[in-house]
PDB file of C-alpha atoms and ligand atoms in Angstrom:
ATOM      1  CA  UNK D   1      72.306  92.325 125.753  1.00  0.00           C
ATOM      2  CA  UNK D   2      71.365  95.075 128.262  1.00  0.00           C
ATOM      3  CA  UNK D   3      70.778  98.678 127.245  1.00  0.00           C
ATOM      4  CA  UNK D   4      73.858  99.682 129.257  1.00  0.00           C
ATOM      5  CA  UNK D   5      76.179  97.248 127.501  1.00  0.00           C
ATOM      6  CA  UNK D   6      74.676  98.281 124.156  1.00  0.00           C
ATOM      7  CA  UNK D   7      75.587 101.861 124.992  1.00  0.00           C
ATOM      8  CA  UNK D   8      79.110 100.828 125.979  1.00  0.00           C
ATOM      9  CA  UNK D   9      79.723  98.843 122.836  1.00  0.00           C
ATOM     10  CA  UNK D  10      78.412 101.574 120.546  1.00  0.00           C
ATOM     11  CA  UNK D  11      80.736 103.999 122.303  1.00  0.00           C
ATOM     12  CA  UNK D  12      83.641 101.595 121.838  1.00  0.00           C
ATOM     13  CA  UNK D  13      82.862 101.390 118.136  1.00  0.00           C
ATOM     14  CA  UNK D  14      82.709 105.171 118.002  1.00  0.00           C
ATOM     15  CA  UNK D  15      86.031 105.423 119.819  1.00  0.00           C
ATOM     16  CA  UNK D  16      87.695 102.852 117.632  1.00  0.00           C
ATOM     17  CA  UNK D  17      86.593 104.834 114.600  1.00  0.00           C
ATOM     18  CA  UNK D  18      87.189 108.324 115.879  1.00  0.00           C
ATOM     19  CA  UNK D  19      89.363 108.347 119.023  1.00  0.00           C
ATOM     20  CA  UNK D  20      87.642 111.666 119.678  1.00  0.00           C
ATOM     21  CA  UNK D  21      83.884 112.161 119.870  1.00  0.00           C
ATOM     22  CA  UNK D  22      81.605 115.143 120.092  1.00  0.00           C
ATOM     23  CA  UNK D  23      80.473 116.287 123.493  1.00  0.00           C
ATOM     24  CA  UNK D  24      76.793 115.876 122.645  1.00  0.00           C
ATOM     25  CA  UNK D  25      77.473 112.302 121.492  1.00  0.00           C
ATOM     26  CA  UNK D  26      79.285 111.582 124.767  1.00  0.00           C
ATOM     27  CA  UNK D  27      76.328 113.017 126.665  1.00  0.00           C
ATOM     28  CA  UNK D  28      73.907 110.916 124.634  1.00  0.00           C
ATOM     29  CA  UNK D  29      75.899 107.738 125.172  1.00  0.00           C
ATOM     30  CA  UNK D  30      76.452 108.169 128.903  1.00  0.00           C
ATOM     31  CA  UNK D  31      73.209 109.849 129.922  1.00  0.00           C
ATOM     32  CA  UNK D  32      75.280 112.605 131.591  1.00  0.00           C
ATOM     33  CA  UNK D  33      74.648 116.246 130.775  1.00  0.00           C
ATOM     34  CA  UNK D  34      77.153 118.143 128.660  1.00  0.00           C
ATOM     35  CA  UNK D  35      77.566 120.543 131.576  1.00  0.00           C
ATOM     36  CA  UNK D  36      78.440 117.692 133.874  1.00  0.00           C
ATOM     37  CA  UNK D  37      80.959 116.286 131.403  1.00  0.00           C
ATOM     38  CA  UNK D  38      82.496 119.728 131.036  1.00  0.00           C
ATOM     39  CA  UNK D  39      82.596 120.326 134.790  1.00  0.00           C
ATOM     40  CA  UNK D  40      84.356 117.088 135.559  1.00  0.00           C
ATOM     41  CA  UNK D  41      86.543 116.594 132.533  1.00  0.00           C
ATOM     42  CA  UNK D  42      87.037 120.014 131.032  1.00  0.00           C
ATOM     43  CA  UNK D  43      90.250 120.845 129.351  1.00  0.00           C
ATOM     44  CA  UNK D  44      91.522 124.423 129.994  1.00  0.00           C
ATOM     45  CA  UNK D  45      89.543 125.366 126.877  1.00  0.00           C
ATOM     46  CA  UNK D  46      86.081 125.153 128.439  1.00  0.00           C
ATOM     47  CA  UNK D  47      84.348 125.996 125.161  1.00  0.00           C
ATOM     48  CA  UNK D  48      85.492 122.829 123.462  1.00  0.00           C
ATOM     49  CA  UNK D  49      82.806 120.850 121.637  1.00  0.00           C
ATOM     50  CA  UNK D  50      84.668 117.551 121.571  1.00  0.00           C
ATOM     51  CA  UNK D  51      86.163 115.178 124.074  1.00  0.00           C
ATOM     52  CA  UNK D  52      88.597 112.313 124.002  1.00  0.00           C
ATOM     53  CA  UNK D  53      87.244 109.537 126.118  1.00  0.00           C
ATOM     54  CA  UNK D  54      89.764 107.139 127.513  1.00  0.00           C
ATOM     55  CA  UNK D  55      87.435 104.747 129.273  1.00  0.00           C
ATOM     56  CA  UNK D  56      83.680 104.645 129.677  1.00  0.00           C
ATOM     57  CA  UNK D  57      81.614 102.577 132.105  1.00  0.00           C
ATOM     58  CA  UNK D  58      77.976 101.716 131.272  1.00  0.00           C
ATOM     59  CA  UNK D  59      75.294 104.365 130.915  1.00  0.00           C
ATOM     60  CA  UNK D  60      74.753 106.680 133.855  1.00  0.00           C
ATOM     61  CA  UNK D  61      78.239 106.272 135.358  1.00  0.00           C
ATOM     62  CA  UNK D  62      80.964 108.824 134.873  1.00  0.00           C
ATOM     63  CA  UNK D  63      83.909 108.218 132.541  1.00  0.00           C
ATOM     64  CA  UNK D  64      86.910 107.056 134.528  1.00  0.00           C
ATOM     65  CA  UNK D  65      89.227 109.396 132.674  1.00  0.00           C
ATOM     66  CA  UNK D  66      88.587 111.794 129.854  1.00  0.00           C
ATOM     67  CA  UNK D  67      89.840 114.922 128.203  1.00  0.00           C
ATOM     68  CA  UNK D  68      87.899 117.581 126.354  1.00  0.00           C
ATOM     69  CA  UNK D  69      89.733 118.866 123.335  1.00  0.00           C
ATOM     70  CA  UNK D  70      89.037 120.992 120.311  1.00  0.00           C
ATOM     71  CA  UNK D  71      89.112 118.737 117.324  1.00  0.00           C
ATOM     72  CA  UNK D  72      91.644 119.791 114.747  1.00  0.00           C
ATOM     73  CA  UNK D  73      90.127 119.802 111.277  1.00  0.00           C
ATOM     74  CA  UNK D  74      93.254 118.320 109.710  1.00  0.00           C
ATOM     75  CA  UNK D  75      93.962 115.696 112.355  1.00  0.00           C
ATOM     76  CA  UNK D  76      96.873 117.527 113.929  1.00  0.00           C
ATOM     77  CA  UNK D  77      97.665 114.949 116.606  1.00  0.00           C
ATOM     78  CA  UNK D  78     101.254 114.617 117.745  1.00  0.00           C
ATOM     79  CA  UNK D  79     102.954 111.340 118.494  1.00  0.00           C
ATOM     80  CA  UNK D  80     105.759 111.043 121.073  1.00  0.00           C
ATOM     81  CA  UNK D  81     109.305 111.205 119.673  1.00  0.00           C
ATOM     82  CA  UNK D  82     110.140 107.648 120.687  1.00  0.00           C
ATOM     83  CA  UNK D  83     107.874 106.292 117.917  1.00  0.00           C
ATOM     84  CA  UNK D  84     110.146 107.633 115.167  1.00  0.00           C
ATOM     85  CA  UNK D  85     113.384 107.377 117.172  1.00  0.00           C
ATOM     86  CA  UNK D  86     112.775 103.660 117.573  1.00  0.00           C
ATOM     87  CA  UNK D  87     111.746 103.271 113.926  1.00  0.00           C
ATOM     88  CA  UNK D  88     115.009 104.801 112.712  1.00  0.00           C
ATOM     89  CA  UNK D  89     116.900 102.487 115.084  1.00  0.00           C
ATOM     90  CA  UNK D  90     115.454  99.330 113.493  1.00  0.00           C
ATOM     91  CA  UNK D  91     114.430 100.131 109.909  1.00  0.00           C
ATOM     92  CA  UNK D  92     117.037 100.815 107.220  1.00  0.00           C
ATOM     93  CA  UNK D  93     116.412 103.772 104.902  1.00  0.00           C
ATOM     94  CA  UNK D  94     118.432 104.579 101.826  1.00  0.00           C
ATOM     95  CA  UNK D  95     118.165 108.259 100.903  1.00  0.00           C
ATOM     96  CA  UNK D  96     116.450 111.285 102.327  1.00  0.00           C
ATOM     97  CA  UNK D  97     113.500 111.162 104.741  1.00  0.00           C
ATOM     98  CA  UNK D  98     110.497 113.299 103.764  1.00  0.00           C
ATOM     99  CA  UNK D  99     107.743 113.873 106.295  1.00  0.00           C
ATOM    100  CA  UNK D 100     104.977 115.489 104.200  1.00  0.00           C
ATOM    101  CA  UNK D 101     102.640 115.926 107.224  1.00  0.00           C
ATOM    102  CA  UNK D 102     105.317 117.113 109.634  1.00  0.00           C
ATOM    103  CA  UNK D 103     103.148 118.944 112.202  1.00  0.00           C
ATOM    104  CA  UNK D 104     105.572 119.938 114.963  1.00  0.00           C
ATOM    105  CA  UNK D 105     108.470 118.227 113.194  1.00  0.00           C
ATOM    106  CA  UNK D 106     108.922 115.227 115.460  1.00  0.00           C
ATOM    107  CA  UNK D 107     109.813 112.775 112.676  1.00  0.00           C
ATOM    108  CA  UNK D 108     112.308 114.986 110.768  1.00  0.00           C
ATOM    109  CA  UNK D 109     114.064 115.738 114.066  1.00  0.00           C
ATOM    110  CA  UNK D 110     114.362 112.024 114.871  1.00  0.00           C
ATOM    111  CA  UNK D 111     115.631 111.351 111.351  1.00  0.00           C
ATOM    112  CA  UNK D 112     118.375 113.928 111.711  1.00  0.00           C
ATOM    113  CA  UNK D 113     119.299 112.601 115.169  1.00  0.00           C
ATOM    114  CA  UNK D 114     119.706 109.199 113.509  1.00  0.00           C
ATOM    115  CA  UNK D 115     122.120 110.704 110.962  1.00  0.00           C
ATOM    116  CA  UNK D 116     119.643 110.827 108.049  1.00  0.00           C
ATOM    117  CA  UNK D 117     118.926 113.866 105.913  1.00  0.00           C
ATOM    118  CA  UNK D 118     115.350 115.079 106.077  1.00  0.00           C
ATOM    119  CA  UNK D 119     112.778 117.349 104.478  1.00  0.00           C
ATOM    120  CA  UNK D 120     109.615 118.546 106.218  1.00  0.00           C
ATOM    121  CA  UNK D 121     106.349 119.909 104.828  1.00  0.00           C
ATOM    122  CA  UNK D 122     102.730 120.218 105.936  1.00  0.00           C
ATOM    123  CA  UNK D 123      99.578 121.678 104.441  1.00  0.00           C
ATOM    124  CA  UNK D 124      99.137 123.843 107.548  1.00  0.00           C
ATOM    125  CA  UNK D 125     101.509 126.060 109.453  1.00  0.00           C
ATOM    126  CA  UNK D 126     102.318 124.391 112.775  1.00  0.00           C
ATOM    127  CA  UNK D 127     105.620 126.231 113.015  1.00  0.00           C
ATOM    128  CA  UNK D 128     107.768 123.698 111.188  1.00  0.00           C
ATOM    129  CA  UNK D 129     108.734 122.870 107.597  1.00  0.00           C
ATOM    130  CA  UNK D 130     107.363 124.170 104.292  1.00  0.00           C
ATOM    131  CA  UNK D 131     103.685 124.558 103.280  1.00  0.00           C
ATOM    132  CA  UNK D 132     102.593 121.878 100.783  1.00  0.00           C
ATOM    133  CA  UNK D 133      99.549 119.729 100.168  1.00  0.00           C
ATOM    134  CA  UNK D 134     101.129 116.304  99.907  1.00  0.00           C
ATOM    135  CA  UNK D 135      98.295 114.954  97.794  1.00  0.00           C
ATOM    136  CA  UNK D 136      99.164 117.541  95.098  1.00  0.00           C
ATOM    137  CA  UNK D 137     102.919 117.939  95.680  1.00  0.00           C
ATOM    138  CA  UNK D 138     105.605 116.736  93.304  1.00  0.00           C
ATOM    139  CA  UNK D 139     108.469 114.489  94.362  1.00  0.00           C
ATOM    140  CA  UNK D 140     112.051 115.434  95.232  1.00  0.00           C
ATOM    141  CA  UNK D 141     114.608 114.685  92.539  1.00  0.00           C
ATOM    142  CA  UNK D 142     116.876 112.673  94.885  1.00  0.00           C
ATOM    143  CA  UNK D 143     116.242 109.181  96.305  1.00  0.00           C
ATOM    144  CA  UNK D 144     113.746 109.622  99.110  1.00  0.00           C
ATOM    145  CA  UNK D 145     111.519 107.846 101.591  1.00  0.00           C
ATOM    146  CA  UNK D 146     108.238 109.048 103.054  1.00  0.00           C
ATOM    147  CA  UNK D 147     107.986 108.644 106.833  1.00  0.00           C
ATOM    148  CA  UNK D 148     104.923 110.249 108.345  1.00  0.00           C
ATOM    149  CA  UNK D 149     102.011 110.215 110.753  1.00  0.00           C
ATOM    150  CA  UNK D 150      99.289 111.114 108.245  1.00  0.00           C
ATOM    151  CA  UNK D 151      95.760 112.266 109.006  1.00  0.00           C
ATOM    152  CA  UNK D 152      94.074 108.939 109.693  1.00  0.00           C
ATOM    153  CA  UNK D 153      91.268 109.479 107.205  1.00  0.00           C
ATOM    154  CA  UNK D 154      93.780 110.102 104.409  1.00  0.00           C
ATOM    155  CA  UNK D 155      96.178 107.252 105.247  1.00  0.00           C
ATOM    156  CA  UNK D 156      95.377 105.373 102.055  1.00  0.00           C
ATOM    157  CA  UNK D 157      95.720 108.463  99.846  1.00  0.00           C
ATOM    158  CA  UNK D 158      99.043 109.307 101.502  1.00  0.00           C
ATOM    159  CA  UNK D 159     100.485 105.830 100.921  1.00  0.00           C
ATOM    160  CA  UNK D 160      99.255 105.682  97.333  1.00  0.00           C
ATOM    161  CA  UNK D 161     100.630 109.147  96.653  1.00  0.00           C
ATOM    162  CA  UNK D 162     104.013 108.236  98.180  1.00  0.00           C
ATOM    163  CA  UNK D 163     104.238 105.121  96.017  1.00  0.00           C
ATOM    164  CA  UNK D 164     103.106 107.005  92.910  1.00  0.00           C
ATOM    165  CA  UNK D 165     105.673 109.770  93.278  1.00  0.00           C
ATOM    166  CA  UNK D 166     108.448 107.202  93.773  1.00  0.00           C
ATOM    167  CA  UNK D 167     109.302 106.858  97.477  1.00  0.00           C
ATOM    168  CA  UNK D 168     111.756 103.988  98.055  1.00  0.00           C
ATOM    169  CA  UNK D 169     110.182 103.119 101.377  1.00  0.00           C
ATOM    170  CA  UNK D 170     107.048 104.548 102.918  1.00  0.00           C
ATOM    171  CA  UNK D 171     106.365 104.332 106.648  1.00  0.00           C
ATOM    172  CA  UNK D 172     103.126 105.533 108.209  1.00  0.00           C
ATOM    173  CA  UNK D 173     101.686 105.445 111.711  1.00  0.00           C
ATOM    174  CA  UNK D 174      98.328 103.656 111.623  1.00  0.00           C
ATOM    175  CA  UNK D 175      95.762 102.614 114.271  1.00  0.00           C
ATOM    176  CA  UNK D 176      96.332  98.876 114.748  1.00  0.00           C
ATOM    177  CA  UNK D 177      92.614  98.192 115.323  1.00  0.00           C
ATOM    178  CA  UNK D 178      91.882  99.407 111.808  1.00  0.00           C
ATOM    179  CA  UNK D 179      94.130  96.843 110.091  1.00  0.00           C
ATOM    180  CA  UNK D 180      91.477  94.140 109.704  1.00  0.00           C
ATOM    181  CA  UNK D 181      89.185  96.414 107.729  1.00  0.00           C
ATOM    182  CA  UNK D 182      91.971  98.014 105.662  1.00  0.00           C
ATOM    183  CA  UNK D 183      91.607  95.772 102.598  1.00  0.00           C
ATOM    184  CA  UNK D 184      93.278  98.420 100.451  1.00  0.00           C
ATOM    185  CA  UNK D 185      96.553  97.209 102.003  1.00  0.00           C
ATOM    186  CA  UNK D 186      96.220  93.815 100.342  1.00  0.00           C
ATOM    187  CA  UNK D 187      97.410  94.995  96.955  1.00  0.00           C
ATOM    188  CA  UNK D 188     100.277  97.191  98.203  1.00  0.00           C
ATOM    189  CA  UNK D 189     103.890  96.117  98.917  1.00  0.00           C
ATOM    190  CA  UNK D 190     103.416  96.066 102.702  1.00  0.00           C
ATOM    191  CA  UNK D 191     106.684  94.599 104.018  1.00  0.00           C
ATOM    192  CA  UNK D 192     106.509  95.017 107.805  1.00  0.00           C
ATOM    193  CA  UNK D 193     104.204  95.953 110.639  1.00  0.00           C
ATOM    194  CA  UNK D 194     105.866  97.312 113.792  1.00  0.00           C
ATOM    195  CA  UNK D 195     103.510  97.234 116.759  1.00  0.00           C
ATOM    196  CA  UNK D 196     104.273 100.229 118.971  1.00  0.00           C
ATOM    197  CA  UNK D 197     104.381  99.376 122.649  1.00  0.00           C
ATOM    198  CA  UNK D 198     103.433 100.778 125.108  1.00  0.00           C
ATOM    199  CA  UNK D 199     100.498 102.619 123.552  1.00  0.00           C
ATOM    200  CA  UNK D 200     101.650 106.074 122.506  1.00  0.00           C
ATOM    201  CA  UNK D 201      99.452 108.928 123.651  1.00  0.00           C
ATOM    202  CA  UNK D 202      98.505 111.101 120.674  1.00  0.00           C
ATOM    203  CA  UNK D 203      96.941 114.381 121.832  1.00  0.00           C
ATOM    204  CA  UNK D 204      96.205 117.363 119.613  1.00  0.00           C
ATOM    205  CA  UNK D 205      99.437 119.188 118.756  1.00  0.00           C
ATOM    206  CA  UNK D 206      98.049 122.255 120.541  1.00  0.00           C
ATOM    207  CA  UNK D 207      98.208 120.352 123.811  1.00  0.00           C
ATOM    208  CA  UNK D 208     101.922 119.728 123.276  1.00  0.00           C
ATOM    209  CA  UNK D 209     102.433 123.371 122.256  1.00  0.00           C
ATOM    210  CA  UNK D 210     100.890 124.441 125.563  1.00  0.00           C
ATOM    211  CA  UNK D 211     103.595 122.406 127.295  1.00  0.00           C
ATOM    212  CA  UNK D 212     101.219 119.842 128.790  1.00  0.00           C
ATOM    213  CA  UNK D 213     102.308 116.271 129.328  1.00  0.00           C
ATOM    214  CA  UNK D 214      99.799 113.849 127.830  1.00  0.00           C
ATOM    215  CA  UNK D 215      99.353 110.315 129.079  1.00  0.00           C
ATOM    216  CA  UNK D 216      96.882 107.464 129.120  1.00  0.00           C
ATOM    217  CA  UNK D 217      96.800 106.524 125.410  1.00  0.00           C
ATOM    218  CA  UNK D 218      94.028 103.984 124.764  1.00  0.00           C
ATOM    219  CA  UNK D 219      94.479 103.454 121.035  1.00  0.00           C
ATOM    220  CA  UNK D 220      97.128 101.077 119.737  1.00  0.00           C
ATOM    221  CA  UNK D 221      99.213 102.226 116.813  1.00  0.00           C
ATOM    222  CA  UNK D 222     101.707 100.564 114.509  1.00  0.00           C
ATOM    223  CA  UNK D 223     104.145 101.525 111.792  1.00  0.00           C
ATOM    224  CA  UNK D 224     103.296 100.169 108.352  1.00  0.00           C
ATOM    225  CA  UNK D 225     106.356  99.861 106.128  1.00  0.00           C
ATOM    226  CA  UNK D 226     105.885  99.733 102.374  1.00  0.00           C
ATOM    227  CA  UNK D 227     108.871  98.739 100.294  1.00  0.00           C
ATOM    228  CA  UNK D 228     108.442  98.855  96.526  1.00  0.00           C
ATOM    229  CA  UNK D 229     110.834  95.884  96.148  1.00  0.00           C
ATOM    230  CA  UNK D 230     108.871  93.713  98.608  1.00  0.00           C
ATOM    231  CA  UNK D 231     106.950  90.616  97.566  1.00  0.00           C
ATOM    232  CA  UNK D 232     104.817  88.314  99.732  1.00  0.00           C
ATOM    233  CA  UNK D 233     103.077  88.846 103.064  1.00  0.00           C
ATOM    234  CA  UNK D 234     104.245  91.379 105.665  1.00  0.00           C
ATOM    235  CA  UNK D 235     106.133  90.414 108.808  1.00  0.00           C
ATOM    236  CA  UNK D 236     104.842  91.431 112.236  1.00  0.00           C
ATOM    237  CA  UNK D 237     107.149  92.573 115.053  1.00  0.00           C
ATOM    238  CA  UNK D 238     106.844  94.517 118.303  1.00  0.00           C
ATOM    239  CA  UNK D 239     108.723  97.784 118.598  1.00  0.00           C
ATOM    240  CA  UNK D 240     109.272  98.728 122.216  1.00  0.00           C
ATOM    241  CA  UNK D 241     109.760 102.287 123.396  1.00  0.00           C
ATOM    242  CA  UNK D 242     112.583 101.273 125.704  1.00  0.00           C
ATOM    243  CA  UNK D 243     114.504  99.262 123.155  1.00  0.00           C
ATOM    244  CA  UNK D 244     114.416  95.692 121.967  1.00  0.00           C
ATOM    245  CA  UNK D 245     111.968  94.079 119.586  1.00  0.00           C
ATOM    246  CA  UNK D 246     109.575  92.109 121.736  1.00  0.00           C
TER     247      UNK D 246
HETATM  248  C1  LIG C   1      98.935 113.415 112.903  1.00  0.00           C
HETATM  249  S1  LIG C   1      99.465 115.036 112.448  1.00  0.00           S
HETATM  250  C2  LIG C   1     101.217 114.862 112.306  1.00  0.00           C
HETATM  251  C3  LIG C   1     101.943 115.036 113.624  1.00  0.00           C
HETATM  252  C4  LIG C   1     103.427 115.219 113.499  1.00  0.00           C
HETATM  253  N1  LIG C   1     104.131 113.972 113.284  1.00  0.00           N
HETATM  254  C5  LIG C   1     104.012 115.975 114.684  1.00  0.00           C
HETATM  255  O1  LIG C   1     105.153 115.721 115.069  1.00  0.00           O
HETATM  256  O2  LIG C   1     103.341 116.864 115.223  1.00  0.00           O
HETATM  257  C6  LIG C   1      98.927 115.091 110.764  1.00  0.00           C
HETATM  258  C7  LIG C   1      99.353 116.319 110.001  1.00  0.00           C
HETATM  259  O3  LIG C   1      98.913 116.190 108.653  1.00  0.00           O
HETATM  260  C8  LIG C   1      98.734 117.486 108.138  1.00  0.00           C
HETATM  261  N2  LIG C   1      97.955 117.342 106.891  1.00  0.00           N
HETATM  262  C9  LIG C   1      96.630 117.056 106.748  1.00  0.00           C
HETATM  263  N3  LIG C   1      96.319 116.965 105.435  1.00  0.00           N
HETATM  264  C10 LIG C   1      97.473 117.183 104.729  1.00  0.00           C
HETATM  265  C11 LIG C   1      97.811 117.211 103.341  1.00  0.00           C
HETATM  266  N4  LIG C   1      96.905 116.980 102.373  1.00  0.00           N
HETATM  267  N5  LIG C   1      99.103 117.476 103.003  1.00  0.00           N
HETATM  268  C12 LIG C   1     100.039 117.714 103.940  1.00  0.00           C
HETATM  269  N6  LIG C   1      99.788 117.695 105.265  1.00  0.00           N
HETATM  270  C13 LIG C   1      98.517 117.425 105.658  1.00  0.00           C
HETATM  271  C14 LIG C   1      98.053 118.231 109.284  1.00  0.00           C
HETATM  272  O4  LIG C   1      98.206 119.628 109.152  1.00  0.00           O
HETATM  273  C15 LIG C   1      98.806 117.648 110.494  1.00  0.00           C
HETATM  274  O5  LIG C   1      99.877 118.485 110.881  1.00  0.00           O
END
């Protein structure tokens, strides 16, 4: 394998893991200077130390398309509303919807639009819901479901917490490419996997708050649905933004 393709594959692995990489890592992997990366791909915040790379050619060539973002310490990345709107159109929920990592409140808004009652909380103040650390919070006293886009690194803890505190159903957004390695799923009541299509773009919430329109998502995501009454293997279905299950 050539040095260039080695560089490309290590970047792909990095991307698959992180979605967002540090600027010095991007410079190291491409052979371009940080200044050059900033000049050509800088986000309005020119001081940012991280960039989201959408596509990288071999070493020495410029990325086809990239953004430079500040990385949010708590993984505050916002999904488009269609992800939850479509989920509530196809998945039945009995009881209240709790999004314990509500960010900008996209999921609770979709739940209410679908005629479901909802509760929203988040460890940080992004202008929506109550302040709570989900991993330490107690459960509501009514029948409830957890529907959330958790910080990726805490996905397992979020699901286990939701099941422990008694959620009827738990739905999380998860990077599809990480499923193979997620052996922790094997012992949980995973009932369905909804593959989101087309790829949703998931920029930092700050980008949405600035009123920018993101595009060009390069990471595939799915909904994982855990149902405490489920037995056996999960089913796999496509969930299309524009309707239909393809
Ligand atoms: C991927 S974002 C959610 C985006 C959200 N769906 C929206 O519409 O903007 C993940 C969120 O998890 C929150 N978070 C991280 N750790 C948390 C914890 N332990 N408890 C509650 N919320 C947490 C972050 O503050 C962030 O808002």
